[in-house]
CSV table of C-alpha atoms in Angstrom, one decimal:
chain,number,residue,atom,x,y,z
L,1052,MET,CA,83.6,106.3,88.7
L,1053,SER,CA,84.3,109.9,87.9
L,1054,ALA,CA,87.9,111.0,88.0
L,1055,GLN,CA,89.1,113.4,90.6
L,1056,GLU,CA,90.2,116.8,89.3
L,1057,GLY,CA,93.9,116.7,88.5
L,1058,ALA,CA,94.0,112.9,88.5
L,1059,PRO,CA,96.3,111.3,85.9
L,1060,PRO,CA,94.6,111.2,82.4
L,1061,ILE,CA,93.5,108.0,80.7
L,1062,LEU,CA,95.0,108.0,77.2
L,1063,ASP,CA,94.4,105.6,74.2
L,1064,PHE,CA,97.7,104.3,72.9
L,1065,PHE,CA,96.2,102.9,69.7
L,1066,ALA,CA,97.0,106.1,67.8
L,1067,PHE,CA,100.7,105.6,68.4
L,1068,HIS,CA,100.8,102.8,65.9
L,1069,GLY,CA,97.8,104.0,63.8
L,1070,SER,CA,97.7,105.9,60.6
L,1071,ASP,CA,95.8,108.9,62.0
L,1072,HIS,CA,98.7,111.5,62.3
L,1073,GLU,CA,96.5,114.1,64.0
L,1074,ALA,CA,95.4,111.6,66.6
L,1075,CYS,CA,99.0,110.6,67.2
L,1076,ASP,CA,100.1,114.2,67.5
L,1077,GLN,CA,97.4,114.7,70.1
L,1078,LEU,CA,98.4,111.6,72.0
L,1079,ILE,CA,102.0,112.8,72.2
L,1080,ALA,CA,100.9,116.3,73.3
L,1081,ASP,CA,98.8,114.7,76.1
L,1082,ILE,CA,101.7,112.5,77.2
L,1083,ASN,CA,104.0,115.5,77.2
L,1084,ALA,CA,101.5,117.4,79.4
L,1085,ALA,CA,101.0,114.5,81.8
L,1086,CYS,CA,104.8,114.0,82.2
L,1087,ARG,CA,105.3,117.7,83.0
L,1088,ASP,CA,102.4,117.7,85.5
L,1089,LYS,CA,102.5,114.6,87.7
L,1090,GLY,CA,104.5,112.2,85.6
L,1091,PHE,CA,101.6,109.8,85.6
L,1092,PHE,CA,99.0,108.7,83.0
L,1093,GLN,CA,97.1,105.6,82.2
L,1094,LEU,CA,97.3,103.8,78.8
L,1095,THR,CA,94.6,101.7,77.2
L,1096,ASN,CA,94.8,99.7,73.9
L,1097,THR,CA,98.4,98.7,74.3
L,1098,SER,CA,100.2,95.8,72.7
L,1099,VAL,CA,99.9,93.7,75.9
L,1100,THR,CA,96.8,91.5,75.4
L,1101,ARG,CA,94.0,91.3,78.1
L,1102,GLU,CA,94.5,87.5,78.1
L,1103,LEU,CA,98.2,88.0,79.1
L,1104,GLN,CA,97.3,90.7,81.7
L,1105,ASP,CA,94.7,88.3,83.3
L,1106,ARG,CA,97.2,85.4,83.2
L,1107,ILE,CA,100.0,87.3,85.0
L,1108,LEU,CA,97.6,88.6,87.7
L,1109,ALA,CA,96.4,85.0,88.3
L,1110,THR,CA,100.0,83.8,88.3
L,1111,ALA,CA,100.9,86.4,91.0
L,1112,LYS,CA,98.0,85.3,93.2
L,1113,GLU,CA,99.0,81.7,92.7
L,1114,PHE,CA,102.5,82.5,94.0
L,1115,PHE,CA,101.3,84.4,97.1
L,1116,ASP,CA,98.8,81.6,97.9
L,1117,LEU,CA,101.8,79.3,98.6
L,1118,PRO,CA,102.7,78.5,102.2
L,1119,LEU,CA,105.4,80.8,103.6
L,1120,ASP,CA,108.0,78.0,103.7
L,1121,GLU,CA,107.5,77.5,100.0
L,1122,LYS,CA,107.9,81.2,99.2
L,1123,MET,CA,111.0,81.3,101.3
L,1124,LYS,CA,112.7,78.8,98.9
L,1125,CYS,CA,112.9,81.9,96.7
L,1126,ASP,CA,114.4,84.1,99.4
L,1127,LEU,CA,115.6,87.5,98.0
L,1128,ARG,CA,118.5,87.4,100.5
L,1129,SER,CA,119.9,84.2,99.2
L,1130,ASN,CA,121.5,85.8,96.1
L,1131,LYS,CA,123.1,89.0,94.9
L,1132,TYR,CA,121.1,89.3,91.7
L,1133,ASN,CA,118.0,91.1,93.0
L,1134,ARG,CA,115.9,88.1,92.4
L,1135,GLY,CA,113.4,86.4,94.7
L,1136,TYR,CA,110.8,86.8,97.5
L,1137,GLU,CA,110.7,89.5,100.2
L,1138,THR,CA,108.5,88.9,103.2
L,1139,LEU,CA,105.7,91.1,104.5
L,1140,GLY,CA,107.3,94.3,106.0
L,1141,ALA,CA,110.8,93.8,104.5
L,1142,GLN,CA,110.8,97.2,102.8
L,1143,MET,CA,110.2,100.8,104.0
L,1144,LEU,CA,109.7,103.2,101.2
L,1145,GLU,CA,108.6,106.2,103.3
L,1146,PRO,CA,111.1,107.1,106.1
L,1147,GLY,CA,109.5,107.5,109.5
L,1148,THR,CA,106.6,105.2,108.9
L,1149,SER,CA,106.1,101.5,109.7
L,1150,PRO,CA,107.5,98.9,107.3
L,1151,ASP,CA,105.3,98.5,104.2
L,1152,LYS,CA,102.3,96.2,104.5
L,1153,LYS,CA,103.1,94.1,101.4
L,1154,GLU,CA,105.1,91.1,100.3
L,1155,ALA,CA,106.7,90.8,96.8
L,1156,ILE,CA,108.8,88.7,94.5
L,1157,TYR,CA,111.3,90.1,91.9
L,1158,PHE,CA,112.1,88.7,88.5
L,1159,GLY,CA,114.2,90.0,85.7
L,1160,GLU,CA,115.7,88.7,82.4
L,1161,ASP,CA,116.4,85.1,83.2
L,1162,LEU,CA,120.2,84.8,82.6
L,1163,PRO,CA,122.2,81.6,83.6
L,1164,GLU,CA,125.0,81.9,86.1
L,1165,ASP,CA,127.6,81.4,83.4
L,1166,HIS,CA,126.3,84.3,81.3
L,1167,PRO,CA,129.1,86.9,80.7
L,1168,CYS,CA,127.0,89.7,82.2
L,1169,VAL,CA,126.4,87.6,85.4
L,1170,LEU,CA,130.0,86.6,85.7
L,1171,ALA,CA,131.0,90.3,85.3
L,1172,GLY,CA,128.6,91.2,88.2
L,1173,GLU,CA,126.7,93.6,86.1
L,1174,TYR,CA,123.7,95.3,87.8
L,1175,ASN,CA,120.5,93.4,88.0
L,1176,CYS,CA,121.8,90.4,85.9
L,1177,GLY,CA,121.3,86.9,87.0
L,1178,PRO,CA,118.9,83.8,87.1
L,1179,ASN,CA,115.4,84.1,88.4
L,1180,LEU,CA,114.2,82.1,91.4
L,1181,TYR,CA,111.0,80.1,90.8
L,1182,PRO,CA,109.1,78.1,93.4
L,1183,PRO,CA,110.1,74.5,93.1
L,1184,SER,CA,106.5,73.3,93.4
L,1185,PHE,CA,105.5,75.2,90.2
L,1186,GLY,CA,106.1,73.8,86.7
L,1187,GLN,CA,107.1,75.2,83.4
L,1188,ALA,CA,103.8,77.1,82.9
L,1189,PHE,CA,104.6,79.5,85.7
L,1190,ARG,CA,108.0,80.3,84.2
L,1191,ASP,CA,106.5,80.6,80.7
L,1192,THR,CA,103.9,83.1,81.9
L,1193,CYS,CA,106.6,85.2,83.6
L,1194,THR,CA,108.8,85.2,80.5
L,1195,ASP,CA,105.9,86.0,78.2
L,1196,TYR,CA,104.8,88.9,80.3
L,1197,TYR,CA,108.4,90.2,80.8
L,1198,ASP,CA,108.9,90.2,77.0
L,1199,ALA,CA,105.6,91.9,76.3
L,1200,ALA,CA,106.1,94.6,79.0
L,1201,LEU,CA,109.6,95.3,77.7
L,1202,ALA,CA,108.3,95.8,74.2
L,1203,LEU,CA,105.6,98.2,75.5
L,1204,ALA,CA,108.2,100.1,77.6
L,1205,GLN,CA,110.3,100.5,74.5
L,1206,ASP,CA,107.3,102.0,72.6
L,1207,VAL,CA,106.6,104.3,75.5
L,1208,MET,CA,110.2,105.5,75.4
L,1209,ALA,CA,109.8,106.3,71.7
L,1210,ALA,CA,106.6,108.3,72.5
L,1211,LEU,CA,108.6,110.2,75.3
L,1212,ALA,CA,111.3,111.1,72.7
L,1213,LEU,CA,108.6,112.6,70.5
L,1214,ALA,CA,107.1,114.5,73.5
L,1215,LEU,CA,110.6,116.0,74.1
L,1216,GLY,CA,110.8,117.1,70.5
L,1217,LEU,CA,113.3,114.4,69.5
L,1218,ALA,CA,113.3,111.7,66.9
L,1219,PRO,CA,111.4,108.6,68.0
L,1220,THR,CA,114.7,106.6,67.8
L,1221,TRP,CA,116.6,109.0,70.1
L,1222,PHE,CA,116.5,106.5,73.0
L,1223,ASP,CA,117.2,103.4,70.9
L,1224,ASP,CA,120.7,102.6,72.2
L,1225,PHE,CA,119.5,103.0,75.7
L,1226,VAL,CA,116.3,100.9,75.4
L,1227,HIS,CA,117.5,98.2,73.0
L,1228,VAL,CA,121.1,97.5,74.0
L,1229,ASP,CA,121.3,95.4,77.1
L,1230,PRO,CA,118.1,96.9,78.7
L,1231,SER,CA,117.6,96.2,82.4
L,1232,ALA,CA,114.1,95.8,83.8
L,1233,THR,CA,112.5,94.3,86.9
L,1234,LEU,CA,109.2,92.5,86.9
L,1235,ARG,CA,107.6,92.4,90.4
L,1236,PHE,CA,104.6,90.7,91.8
L,1237,ILE,CA,103.1,92.5,94.9
L,1238,HIS,CA,100.5,91.4,97.4
L,1239,TYR,CA,98.8,93.8,99.8
L,1240,PRO,CA,96.8,92.0,102.5
L,1241,PRO,CA,93.5,93.6,103.5
L,1242,THR,CA,94.2,96.5,105.8
L,1243,PRO,CA,90.9,98.3,106.3
L,1244,THR,CA,92.0,99.9,109.6
L,1245,LEU,CA,95.5,101.2,108.8
L,1246,ALA,CA,97.0,103.2,111.6
L,1247,ALA,CA,98.3,106.7,110.9
L,1248,GLU,CA,101.9,105.6,110.4
L,1249,GLU,CA,101.0,102.5,108.3
L,1250,ARG,CA,101.1,102.1,104.5
L,1251,GLY,CA,100.6,99.4,102.0
L,1252,ALA,CA,103.5,101.0,100.2
L,1253,GLY,CA,104.8,104.3,101.7
L,1254,ALA,CA,105.1,107.5,99.8
L,1255,HIS,CA,108.0,107.4,97.3
L,1256,ARG,CA,109.2,108.1,93.9
L,1257,ASP,CA,110.2,105.3,91.6
L,1258,PHE,CA,113.9,104.8,90.9
L,1259,GLY,CA,114.2,103.9,87.2
L,1260,CYS,CA,113.2,105.4,83.9
L,1261,VAL,CA,109.6,104.3,83.4
L,1262,THR,CA,107.2,102.1,85.4
L,1263,LEU,CA,104.3,100.2,83.8
L,1264,LEU,CA,101.9,99.1,86.5
L,1265,LEU,CA,99.1,96.5,86.0
L,1266,GLN,CA,96.8,96.7,89.0
L,1267,ASP,CA,93.8,94.5,89.9
L,1268,ALA,CA,90.3,96.0,90.6
L,1269,THR,CA,90.9,96.6,94.3
L,1270,GLY,CA,92.3,100.1,94.0
L,1271,GLY,CA,94.5,101.9,96.6
L,1272,LEU,CA,97.1,103.6,94.4
L,1273,GLN,CA,97.3,107.4,95.1
L,1274,VAL,CA,99.4,110.1,93.5
L,1275,GLN,CA,100.2,113.3,95.4
L,1276,ASP,CA,99.4,116.7,94.0
L,1277,GLU,CA,102.8,118.2,95.1
L,1278,ARG,CA,101.4,121.8,94.8
L,1279,THR,CA,98.6,121.3,97.3
L,1280,GLY,CA,99.7,118.1,99.2
L,1281,ALA,CA,96.4,116.4,98.3
L,1282,TRP,CA,96.3,112.7,97.5
L,1283,LEU,CA,94.5,111.7,94.3
L,1284,ASP,CA,93.2,108.2,93.6
L,1285,VAL,CA,94.3,106.4,90.5
L,1286,PRO,CA,91.3,104.1,89.9
L,1287,PRO,CA,91.9,100.8,88.1
L,1288,VAL,CA,90.8,100.8,84.5
L,1289,PRO,CA,90.3,97.4,82.9
L,1290,GLY,CA,93.0,96.6,80.4
L,1291,ALA,CA,95.0,99.8,81.2
L,1292,PHE,CA,98.5,100.3,82.4
L,1293,VAL,CA,99.4,103.1,84.9
L,1294,VAL,CA,102.6,104.7,83.4
L,1295,ASN,CA,104.8,106.9,85.5
L,1296,MET,CA,108.2,108.5,85.2
L,1297,GLY,CA,111.0,107.5,87.6
L,1298,ASN,CA,113.9,109.5,89.1
L,1299,THR,CA,116.1,108.6,86.2
L,1300,MET,CA,113.8,110.3,83.7
L,1301,MET,CA,113.4,113.3,85.9
L,1302,ARG,CA,117.1,113.7,86.3
L,1303,TRP,CA,117.8,113.1,82.6
L,1304,THR,CA,115.3,115.8,81.6
L,1305,ASN,CA,116.5,118.2,84.2
L,1306,HIS,CA,113.1,118.1,86.0
L,1307,HIS,CA,111.1,118.9,82.8
L,1308,PHE,CA,109.5,115.5,83.3
L,1309,THR,CA,108.4,114.7,86.8
L,1310,SER,CA,108.9,111.7,89.1
L,1311,ASN,CA,106.0,112.1,91.4
L,1312,VAL,CA,105.4,110.9,94.9
L,1313,HIS,CA,102.8,108.1,95.2
L,1314,ARG,CA,101.7,105.5,97.6
L,1315,VAL,CA,99.4,102.5,98.2
L,1316,MET,CA,96.7,102.6,100.9
L,1317,ASN,CA,94.7,99.4,100.8
L,1318,TYR,CA,91.7,100.3,103.0
L,1319,SER,CA,89.8,97.5,101.3
L,1320,THR,CA,88.7,94.3,103.0
L,1321,ARG,CA,90.1,92.4,99.9
L,1322,ASP,CA,93.6,91.4,99.0
L,1323,ARG,CA,95.2,93.6,96.4
L,1324,TYR,CA,97.6,92.3,93.7
L,1325,SER,CA,99.7,94.4,91.4
L,1326,VAL,CA,102.3,93.7,88.8
L,1327,PRO,CA,104.7,96.6,88.2
L,1328,PHE,CA,107.3,96.5,85.5
L,1329,PHE,CA,110.2,98.8,86.3
L,1330,PHE,CA,112.1,99.7,83.1
L,1331,ALA,CA,115.6,101.1,83.8
L,1332,GLY,CA,117.3,100.8,80.4
L,1333,ASN,CA,121.0,100.3,79.8
L,1334,THR,CA,122.4,100.6,83.3
L,1335,LYS,CA,125.9,101.3,82.0
L,1336,HIS,CA,124.6,104.4,80.3
L,1337,LEU,CA,126.2,107.7,81.3
L,1338,LEU,CA,123.3,110.2,82.0
L,1339,THR,CA,124.0,113.8,81.1
L,1340,THR,CA,121.1,116.1,80.1
L,1341,ILE,CA,118.7,115.4,77.2
L,1342,PRO,CA,119.0,118.0,74.4
L,1343,GLY,CA,116.5,120.8,74.9
L,1344,CYS,CA,116.4,120.3,78.6
L,1345,GLU,CA,119.6,122.2,79.5
L,1346,ALA,CA,117.6,125.1,81.1
L,1347,ARG,CA,116.6,123.8,84.6
L,1348,ARG,CA,112.8,123.8,85.0
L,1349,ASP,CA,111.5,125.8,88.0
L,1350,THR,CA,110.1,123.4,90.5
L,1351,SER,CA,109.8,125.8,93.4
L,1352,ASP,CA,106.1,125.0,93.6
L,1353,ARG,CA,106.7,121.3,94.3
L,1354,ALA,CA,107.8,119.2,97.2
L,1355,TYR,CA,111.1,118.0,95.8
L,1356,GLY,CA,113.6,117.1,98.4
L,1357,PRO,CA,117.4,117.9,98.4
L,1358,PRO,CA,118.5,114.4,97.1
L,1359,LEU,CA,116.9,115.2,93.8
L,1360,ASP,CA,117.3,118.9,93.8
L,1361,GLY,CA,121.1,119.3,93.6
L,1362,GLY,CA,123.4,118.7,90.7
L,1363,VAL,CA,120.8,117.1,88.4
L,1364,SER,CA,122.8,117.9,85.3
L,1365,GLU,CA,126.0,116.3,86.6
L,1366,PRO,CA,126.9,113.1,84.5
L,1367,ILE,CA,126.4,109.9,86.4
L,1368,VAL,CA,126.3,106.2,85.4
L,1369,LEU,CA,122.8,104.9,85.8
L,1370,ARG,CA,123.6,101.7,87.8
L,1371,ASP,CA,125.1,103.8,90.5
L,1372,ILE,CA,122.0,105.8,91.3
L,1373,LEU,CA,119.7,102.8,91.0
L,1374,PHE,CA,121.8,100.7,93.5
L,1375,GLN,CA,121.9,103.5,96.0
L,1376,GLN,CA,118.2,104.1,96.0
L,1377,PHE,CA,117.2,100.4,96.1
L,1378,SER,CA,119.6,99.7,99.0
L,1379,GLU,CA,118.3,102.6,101.1
L,1380,THR,CA,114.7,101.3,101.2
L,1381,TYR,CA,115.7,98.0,102.7
L,1382,ALA,CA,118.4,99.4,105.1
L,1383,ARG,CA,115.6,101.3,106.9
L,1384,VAL,CA,114.1,98.2,108.3
L,1385,GLN,CA,117.3,96.4,109.4
L,1386,PRO,CA,117.3,95.5,113.1
L,1387,GLN,CA,119.0,98.1,115.3
L,1388,ALA,CA,122.2,97.1,117.1
L,1389,VAL,CA,121.8,96.6,120.9
């Protein structure tokens, strides 16, 4: 399949840990260009093995194959930790459309209820909810993948530091001290005849710092060219992760790096499964402006809305902007009072 003009590039991450300095410099330059264009690229030859990638996708399918009453035993609404299962149509990412044609389950770092961070009510801290009918193997696969994806996200953050002209350790306190991340399984049922207002996942920007997406072979992910309005396919590449910047990174870099609008349109007759890993970092961190990004980048040629356009350099604690964005997408589909 030939790539559409302007589609996110496919980059080989092997050079990041290799001994070829010229190849590494070129990789960093390519990452830098991609982050300033659409904030999207694909990475091959990462530290996450194909065996583990295949295992986590199979585990996701195994969960969604459960009867609804079994999945509801992990109900997202049963706790305050952002853990558990959301039903089909529970979220609306794009205002003015129908609820998203997807179901999902959230996991995070599996902390017991008596952990100090949980007792303190810190953002995104708590125990995971696992289906009672599944055994230890399901939990182990989730933990193995969470740990592997976290390590890759930390490497990507080091590469982003280099792309910004900083030392590779510049983000270390943010990414290694109490880092927050969310592992999510998503299932998109076949929707070959989507109506005009329907989406698998509506057009949106991600909330956190960096997203690592593992997608199956079905396809359906699209990134918008915000200069022309055109939608560009991001075709699945075996073994690759789709990497994209979130609103946190765009704000932190004063729009030098882009959090781009994207969506999922599953026109296939097949079920689509994906496993995004949303890396937020230390949610107690006070975001200011990264050195070298003090001069605001001109984004007048792009479709950035007012919520991201004003006061981007004002200091703000990360957890506050994450909670606000997350809550809004679920509030849109709450029943209206009568």
